[in-house]
Coordinates of C-alpha atoms and ligand atoms in Angstrom, one line a residue:
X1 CA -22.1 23.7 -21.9
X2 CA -20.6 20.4 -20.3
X3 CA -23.4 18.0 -18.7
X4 CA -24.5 18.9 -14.8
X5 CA -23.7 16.3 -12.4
X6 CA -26.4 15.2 -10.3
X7 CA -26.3 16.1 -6.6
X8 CA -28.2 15.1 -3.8
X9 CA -27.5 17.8 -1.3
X10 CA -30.2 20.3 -2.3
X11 CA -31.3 22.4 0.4
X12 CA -35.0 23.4 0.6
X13 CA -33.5 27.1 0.8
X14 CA -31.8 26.6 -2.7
X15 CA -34.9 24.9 -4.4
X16 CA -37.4 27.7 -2.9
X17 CA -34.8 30.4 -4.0
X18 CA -35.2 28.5 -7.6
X19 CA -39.0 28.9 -7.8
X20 CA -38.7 32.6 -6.3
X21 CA -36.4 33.9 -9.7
X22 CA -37.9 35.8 -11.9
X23 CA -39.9 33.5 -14.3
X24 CA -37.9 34.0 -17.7
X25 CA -34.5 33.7 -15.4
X26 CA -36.1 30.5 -14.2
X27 CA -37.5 29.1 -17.3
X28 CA -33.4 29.8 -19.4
X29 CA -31.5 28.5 -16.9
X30 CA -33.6 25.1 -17.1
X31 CA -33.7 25.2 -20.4
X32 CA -30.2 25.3 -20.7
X33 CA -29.8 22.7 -17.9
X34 CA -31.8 20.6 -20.3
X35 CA -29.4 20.9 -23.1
X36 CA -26.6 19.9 -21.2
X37 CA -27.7 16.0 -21.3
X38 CA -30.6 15.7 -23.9
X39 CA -32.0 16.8 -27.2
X40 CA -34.4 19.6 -26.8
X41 CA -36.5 18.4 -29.5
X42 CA -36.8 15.2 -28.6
X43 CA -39.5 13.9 -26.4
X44 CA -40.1 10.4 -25.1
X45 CA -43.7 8.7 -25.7
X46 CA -45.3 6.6 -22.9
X47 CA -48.5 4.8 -23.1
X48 CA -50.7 4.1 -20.0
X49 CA -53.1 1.1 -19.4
X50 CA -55.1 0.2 -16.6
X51 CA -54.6 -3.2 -16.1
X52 CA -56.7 -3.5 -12.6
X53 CA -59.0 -0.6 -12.5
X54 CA -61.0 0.8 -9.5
X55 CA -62.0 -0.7 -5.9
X56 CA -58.8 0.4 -4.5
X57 CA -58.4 0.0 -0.4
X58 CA -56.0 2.9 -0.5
X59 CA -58.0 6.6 -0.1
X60 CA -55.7 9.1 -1.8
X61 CA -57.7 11.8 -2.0
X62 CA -57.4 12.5 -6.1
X63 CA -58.3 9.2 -7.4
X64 CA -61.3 8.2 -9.1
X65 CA -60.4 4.3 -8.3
X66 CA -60.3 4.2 -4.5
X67 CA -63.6 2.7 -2.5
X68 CA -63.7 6.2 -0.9
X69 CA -64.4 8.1 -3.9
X70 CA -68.2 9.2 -3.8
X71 CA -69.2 7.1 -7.6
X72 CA -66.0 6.4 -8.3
X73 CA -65.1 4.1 -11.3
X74 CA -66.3 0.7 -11.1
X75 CA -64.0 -2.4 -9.9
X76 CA -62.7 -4.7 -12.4
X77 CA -60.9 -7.9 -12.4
X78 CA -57.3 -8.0 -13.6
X79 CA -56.9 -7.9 -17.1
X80 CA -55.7 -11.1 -19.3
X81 CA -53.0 -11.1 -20.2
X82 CA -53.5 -11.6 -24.3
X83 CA -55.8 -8.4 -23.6
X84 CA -52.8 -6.6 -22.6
X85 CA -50.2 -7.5 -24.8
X86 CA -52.8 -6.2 -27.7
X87 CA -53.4 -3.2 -26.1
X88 CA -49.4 -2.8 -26.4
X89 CA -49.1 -3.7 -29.9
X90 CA -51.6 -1.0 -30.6
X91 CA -49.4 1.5 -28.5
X92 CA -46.0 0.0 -31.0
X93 CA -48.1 0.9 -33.7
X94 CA -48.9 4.4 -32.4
X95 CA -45.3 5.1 -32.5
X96 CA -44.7 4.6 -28.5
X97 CA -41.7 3.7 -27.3
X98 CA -42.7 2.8 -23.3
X99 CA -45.7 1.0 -22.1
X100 CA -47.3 1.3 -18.0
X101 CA -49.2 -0.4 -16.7
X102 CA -51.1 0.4 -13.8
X103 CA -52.9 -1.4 -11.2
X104 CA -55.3 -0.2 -8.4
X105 CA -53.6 -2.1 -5.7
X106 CA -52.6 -1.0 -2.1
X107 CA -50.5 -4.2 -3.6
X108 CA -49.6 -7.0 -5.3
X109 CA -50.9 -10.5 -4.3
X110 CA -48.7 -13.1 -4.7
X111 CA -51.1 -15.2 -6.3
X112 CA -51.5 -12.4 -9.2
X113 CA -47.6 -11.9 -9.6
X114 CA -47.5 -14.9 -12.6
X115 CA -49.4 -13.0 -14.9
X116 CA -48.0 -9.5 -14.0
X117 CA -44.6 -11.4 -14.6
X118 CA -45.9 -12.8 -18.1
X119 CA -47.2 -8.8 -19.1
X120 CA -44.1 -8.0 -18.7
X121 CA -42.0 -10.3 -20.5
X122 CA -44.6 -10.4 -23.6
X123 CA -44.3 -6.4 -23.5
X124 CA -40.9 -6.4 -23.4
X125 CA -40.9 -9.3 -26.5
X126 CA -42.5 -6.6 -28.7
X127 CA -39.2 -4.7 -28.3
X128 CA -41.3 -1.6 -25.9
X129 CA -39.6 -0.9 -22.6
X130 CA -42.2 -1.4 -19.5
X131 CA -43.1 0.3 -16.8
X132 CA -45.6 -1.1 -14.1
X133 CA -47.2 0.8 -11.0
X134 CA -48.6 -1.5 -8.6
X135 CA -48.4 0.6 -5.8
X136 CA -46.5 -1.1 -2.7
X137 CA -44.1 -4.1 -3.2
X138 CA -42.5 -6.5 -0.9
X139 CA -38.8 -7.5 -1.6
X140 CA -39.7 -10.4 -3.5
X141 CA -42.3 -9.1 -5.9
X142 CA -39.4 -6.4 -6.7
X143 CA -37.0 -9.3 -7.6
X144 CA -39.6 -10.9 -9.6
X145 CA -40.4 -7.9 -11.6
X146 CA -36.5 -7.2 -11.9
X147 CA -36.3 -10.9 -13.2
X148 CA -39.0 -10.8 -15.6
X149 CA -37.1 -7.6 -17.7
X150 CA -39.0 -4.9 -16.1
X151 CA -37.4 -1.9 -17.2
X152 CA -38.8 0.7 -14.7
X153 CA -41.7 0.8 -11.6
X154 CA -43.4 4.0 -11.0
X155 CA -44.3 4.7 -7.6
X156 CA -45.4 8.8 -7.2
X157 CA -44.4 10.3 -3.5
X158 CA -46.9 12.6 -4.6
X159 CA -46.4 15.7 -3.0
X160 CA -44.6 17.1 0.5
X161 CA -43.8 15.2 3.6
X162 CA -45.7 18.4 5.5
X163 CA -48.6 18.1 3.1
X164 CA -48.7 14.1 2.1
X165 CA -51.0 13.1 5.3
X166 CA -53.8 16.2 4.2
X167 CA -54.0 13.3 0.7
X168 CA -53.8 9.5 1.4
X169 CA -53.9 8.6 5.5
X170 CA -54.0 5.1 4.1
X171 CA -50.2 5.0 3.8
X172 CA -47.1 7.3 4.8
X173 CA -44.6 8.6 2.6
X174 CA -42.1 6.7 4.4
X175 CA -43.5 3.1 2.9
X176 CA -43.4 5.2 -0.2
X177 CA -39.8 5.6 0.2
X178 CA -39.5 1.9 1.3
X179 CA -41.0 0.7 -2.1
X180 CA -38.7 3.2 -4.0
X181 CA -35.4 1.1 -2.1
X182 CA -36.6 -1.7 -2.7
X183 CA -37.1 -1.0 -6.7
X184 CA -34.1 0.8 -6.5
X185 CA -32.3 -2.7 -4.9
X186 CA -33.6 -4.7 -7.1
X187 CA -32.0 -2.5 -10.1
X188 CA -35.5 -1.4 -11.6
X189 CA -35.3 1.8 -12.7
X190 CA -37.6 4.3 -10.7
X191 CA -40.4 6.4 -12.2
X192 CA -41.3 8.5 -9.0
X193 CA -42.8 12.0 -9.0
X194 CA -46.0 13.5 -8.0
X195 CA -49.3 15.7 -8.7
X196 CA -48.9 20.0 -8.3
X197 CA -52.8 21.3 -8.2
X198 CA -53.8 19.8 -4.8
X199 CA -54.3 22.9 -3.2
X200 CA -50.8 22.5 -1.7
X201 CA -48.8 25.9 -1.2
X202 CA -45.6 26.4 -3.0
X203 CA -43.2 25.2 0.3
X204 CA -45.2 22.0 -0.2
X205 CA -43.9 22.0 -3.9
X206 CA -40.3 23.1 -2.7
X207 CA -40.5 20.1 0.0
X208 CA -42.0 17.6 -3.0
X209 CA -38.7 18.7 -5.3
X210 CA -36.6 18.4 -2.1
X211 CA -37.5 14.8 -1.2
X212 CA -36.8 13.9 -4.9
X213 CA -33.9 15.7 -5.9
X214 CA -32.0 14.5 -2.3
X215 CA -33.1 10.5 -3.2
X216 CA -29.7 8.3 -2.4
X217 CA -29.7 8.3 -6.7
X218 CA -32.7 10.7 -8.7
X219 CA -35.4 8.9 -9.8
X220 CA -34.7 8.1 -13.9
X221 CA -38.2 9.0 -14.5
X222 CA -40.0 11.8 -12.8
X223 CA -43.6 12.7 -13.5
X224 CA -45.3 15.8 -12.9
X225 CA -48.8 15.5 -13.0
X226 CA -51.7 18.4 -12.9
X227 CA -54.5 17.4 -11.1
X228 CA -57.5 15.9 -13.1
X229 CA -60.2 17.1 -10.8
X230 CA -62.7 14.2 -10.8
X231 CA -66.0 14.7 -8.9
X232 CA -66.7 12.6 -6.4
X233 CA -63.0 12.9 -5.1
X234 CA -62.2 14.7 -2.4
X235 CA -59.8 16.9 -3.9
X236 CA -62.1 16.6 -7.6
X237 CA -65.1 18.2 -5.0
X238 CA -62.6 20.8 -3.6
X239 CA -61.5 22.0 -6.9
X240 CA -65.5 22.7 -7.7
X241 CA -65.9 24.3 -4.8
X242 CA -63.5 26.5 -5.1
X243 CA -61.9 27.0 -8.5
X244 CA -59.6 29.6 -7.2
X245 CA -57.7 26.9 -5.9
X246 CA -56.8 25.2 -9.7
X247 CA -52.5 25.8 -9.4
X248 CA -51.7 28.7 -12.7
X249 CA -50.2 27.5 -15.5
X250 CA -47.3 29.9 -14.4
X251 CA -46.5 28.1 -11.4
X252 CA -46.6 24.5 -13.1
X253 CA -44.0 25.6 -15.5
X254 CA -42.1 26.8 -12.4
X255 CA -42.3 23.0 -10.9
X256 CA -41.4 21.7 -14.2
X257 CA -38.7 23.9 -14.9
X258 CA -37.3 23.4 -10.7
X259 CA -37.1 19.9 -11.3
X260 CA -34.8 19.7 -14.5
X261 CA -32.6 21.9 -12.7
X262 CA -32.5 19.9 -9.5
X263 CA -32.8 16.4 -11.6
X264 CA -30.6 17.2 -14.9
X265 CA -30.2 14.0 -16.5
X266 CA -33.8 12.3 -15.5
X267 CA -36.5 12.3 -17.6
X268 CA -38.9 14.6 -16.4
X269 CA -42.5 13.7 -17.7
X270 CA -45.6 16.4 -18.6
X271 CA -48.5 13.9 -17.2
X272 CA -51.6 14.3 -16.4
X273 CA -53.4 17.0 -16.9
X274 CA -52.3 18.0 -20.2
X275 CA -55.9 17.7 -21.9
X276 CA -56.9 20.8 -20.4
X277 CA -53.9 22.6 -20.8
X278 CA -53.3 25.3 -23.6
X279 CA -50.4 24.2 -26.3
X280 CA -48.9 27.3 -25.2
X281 CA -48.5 26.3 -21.9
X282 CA -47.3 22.5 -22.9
X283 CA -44.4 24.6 -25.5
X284 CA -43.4 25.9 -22.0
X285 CA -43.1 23.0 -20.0
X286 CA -40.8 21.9 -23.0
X287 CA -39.0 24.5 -23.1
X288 CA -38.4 24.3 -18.9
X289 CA -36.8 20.6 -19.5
X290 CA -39.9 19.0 -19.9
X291 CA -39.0 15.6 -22.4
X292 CA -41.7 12.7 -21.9
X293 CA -45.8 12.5 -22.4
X294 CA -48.1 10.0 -22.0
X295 CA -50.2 9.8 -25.5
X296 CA -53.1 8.4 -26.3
X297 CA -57.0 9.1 -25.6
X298 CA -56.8 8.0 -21.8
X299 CA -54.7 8.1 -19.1
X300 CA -55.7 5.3 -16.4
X301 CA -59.0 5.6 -16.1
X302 CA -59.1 9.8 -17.3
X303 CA -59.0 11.3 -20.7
X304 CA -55.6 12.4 -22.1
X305 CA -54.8 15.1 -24.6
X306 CA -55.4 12.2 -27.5
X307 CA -53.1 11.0 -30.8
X308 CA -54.3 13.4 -33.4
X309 CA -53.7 16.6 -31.3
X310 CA -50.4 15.5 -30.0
X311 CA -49.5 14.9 -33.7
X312 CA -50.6 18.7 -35.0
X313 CA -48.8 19.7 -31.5
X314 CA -45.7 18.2 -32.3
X315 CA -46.0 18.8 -35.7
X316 CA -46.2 22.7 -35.1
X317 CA -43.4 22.8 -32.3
X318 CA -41.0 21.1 -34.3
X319 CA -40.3 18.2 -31.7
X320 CA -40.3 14.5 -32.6
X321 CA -40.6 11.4 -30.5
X322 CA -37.1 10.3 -29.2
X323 CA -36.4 6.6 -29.1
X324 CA -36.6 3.7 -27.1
X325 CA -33.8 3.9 -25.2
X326 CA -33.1 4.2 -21.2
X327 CA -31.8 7.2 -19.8
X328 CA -28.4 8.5 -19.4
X329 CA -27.5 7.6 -15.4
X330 CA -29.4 4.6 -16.3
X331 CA -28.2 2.0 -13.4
X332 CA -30.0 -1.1 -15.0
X333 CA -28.8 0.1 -18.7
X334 CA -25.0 0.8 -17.5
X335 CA -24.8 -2.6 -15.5
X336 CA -25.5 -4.5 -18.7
X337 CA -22.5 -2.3 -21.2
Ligands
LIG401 N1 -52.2 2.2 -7.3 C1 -50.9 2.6 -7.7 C2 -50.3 3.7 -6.8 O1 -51.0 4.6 -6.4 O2 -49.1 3.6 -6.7 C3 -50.7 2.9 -9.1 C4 -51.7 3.7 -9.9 S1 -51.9 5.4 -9.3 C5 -53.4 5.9 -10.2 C6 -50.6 6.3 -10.1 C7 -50.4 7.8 -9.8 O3 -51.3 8.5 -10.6 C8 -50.7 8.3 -8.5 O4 -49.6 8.1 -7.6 C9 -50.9 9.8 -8.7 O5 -49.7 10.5 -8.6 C10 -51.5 9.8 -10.2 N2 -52.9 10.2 -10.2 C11 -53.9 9.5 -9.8 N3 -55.1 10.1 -10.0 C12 -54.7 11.4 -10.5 C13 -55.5 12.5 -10.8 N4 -56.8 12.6 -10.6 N5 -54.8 13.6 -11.2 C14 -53.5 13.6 -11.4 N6 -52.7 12.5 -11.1 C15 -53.3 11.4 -10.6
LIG402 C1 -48.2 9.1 -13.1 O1 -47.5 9.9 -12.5 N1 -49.3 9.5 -13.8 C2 -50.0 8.4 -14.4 C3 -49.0 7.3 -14.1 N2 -48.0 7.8 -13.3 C4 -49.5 6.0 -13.7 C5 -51.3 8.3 -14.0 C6 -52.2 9.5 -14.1 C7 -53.6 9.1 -13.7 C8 -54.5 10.2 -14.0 C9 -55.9 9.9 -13.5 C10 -56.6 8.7 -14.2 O2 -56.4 8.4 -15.3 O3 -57.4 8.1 -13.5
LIG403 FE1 -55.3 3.3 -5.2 FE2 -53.3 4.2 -6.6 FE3 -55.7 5.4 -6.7 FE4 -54.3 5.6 -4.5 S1 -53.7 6.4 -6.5 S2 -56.5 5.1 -4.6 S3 -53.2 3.6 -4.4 S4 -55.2 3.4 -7.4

């Protein structure tokens, strides 16, 4: 099969008609969607590490780190960072070929933008690609970050335009979208998805596809997230209260599987959540297109599925850890050939 172009003219009729087919159609046509522009047993290792963690002014309504959180994670200070650049060589060793870091910001200072720029140039020394999410950016701090090497910037719409304000009231999707220009302006790659699990219903999940599949260019990196239901959250306290509510593994394979085909040549990432999630229902997500992980023990400031399982995982699925290289469609990667 010849590679699928990307479009940007999905209608939310189309994506909805998508999730409604029957699941097996769903999960083929995706997998051979996924063929088309990658190896299927190759998946792309990232490594996540909270280089600002907790205190956070912003009140999304999953996270552990922001002030609203009832005992949420305590504040810390930026990391040094010497700190951080071990904490990446430990990540090279582990076999990872991308390292994030993330901060708890609404966003950057100015004042702390020296020693983000210095992360990311001694990161990018040790011959990993980087990724930072510092929530918002101005213009400028997006050129710096583009001029220090950064390779890409997450930045998560999260979920629907209909359903983002029932999350974070702090900020609107639209400054979301902002930040995402201004990355994409500066010619950072962008790492922008979301989080299925938030008691959202599945035309929010159609609208969260929609908004990233009809981006002026897809984002290169595209995360779906399960929600880690931490207590003390709001939506960690709503998932205790009524467990019913916890999205099945069925329909998570369904958003995976919806965003290959609507996003064929990004890389679409199996994040958090995985360390409650059955192997079986991981081996689906790969099968639907999905081809990245975050590995290690911890995510930010949650646990993650941890080295020696991913290893027997891998090991028993027959995939191996593709290599440090940037996507196809790759803006930054093509302007430099
Ligand atoms: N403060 C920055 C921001 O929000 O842009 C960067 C860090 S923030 C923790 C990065 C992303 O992690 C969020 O946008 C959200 O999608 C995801 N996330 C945070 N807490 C989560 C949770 N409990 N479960 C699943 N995903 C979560
Ligand atoms: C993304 O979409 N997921 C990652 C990364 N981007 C920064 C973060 C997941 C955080 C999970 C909760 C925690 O560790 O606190
Ligand atoms: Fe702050 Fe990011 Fe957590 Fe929102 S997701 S509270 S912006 S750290």
């Amino acid at each position: 099969m010849s590679e699928v172009s990307p479009r940007s003219d999905w209608t939310r009729a189309e994506i909805a008609a998508l999730f409604e087919l029957p699941f097996t159609e769903l999960v083929y046509r995706a997998a051979d969607v996924h063929r088309a522009s990658f190896d299927p047993a190759e998946v792309q290792l990232s490594t996540l590490l909270s280089i600002k963690t907790g205190g956070c002014a912003e009140d999304c309504g999953y996270c552990s780190q922001s002030v609203k959180a009832e005992a949420g994670v305590p504040a810390t200070k930026l990391m040094e960072v010497q700190a951080v650049l071990q904490s990446a060589a430990q990540a090279k060793d582990r076999g990872s070929s991308r390292f994030c870091m993330g901060a708890a910001w609404r966003n950057p200072k100015d004042r702390d933008m020296p020693a983000i720029v210095a992360m990311v140039q001694g990161v990018r020394a040790m011959g990993l690609e980087t990724c930072m999410t510092l929530g918002m950016l101005a213009p400028h701090q997006a050129q710096m970050l583009a001029d220090a090497g950064l390779d890409y910037y997450n930045h998560n719409i999260d979920t629907s335009p209909e359903h983002y304000a029932e999350v974070i009231t702090t900020r609107s999707m639209d400054d979301r979208l902002d930040t995402l220009a201004e990355v994409r302006r500066a010619g950072i790659n962008v790492c922008s998805g979301g989080i299925v699990g938030m008691g959202e219903t599945r035309a929010d999940r159609v609208g969260f596809i929609h908004t990233l599949a009809n981006l002026p260019a897809h984002p290169e990196s595209v995360p779906i997230n399960a929600l880690v239901p931490v207590k003390g959250t709001v939506l960690g306290n709503m998932l205790a209260d009524t467990p019913l509510a916890k999205i099945d593994d069925v329909e998570f394979v369904r958003t995976v599987a919806v965003a290959r085909i609507t996003m064929p040549a990004s890389m679409v990432r199996l994040s958090a959540g995985r360390e409650s999630m059955s192997e079986m229902t991981q081996a689906m997500c790969f099968l639907a297109g999905a081809n990245s992980i975050f590995t290690g023990d911890k995510l930010l400031t949650a646990p993650n599925a941890g080295d020696d399982n991913d290893a027997a995982m891998f090991a028993r699925l027959g995939l191996k850890a593709m290599a440090a290289e940037a996507p196809r469609g790759c803006a930054v990667r093509e302007a430099a050939e």
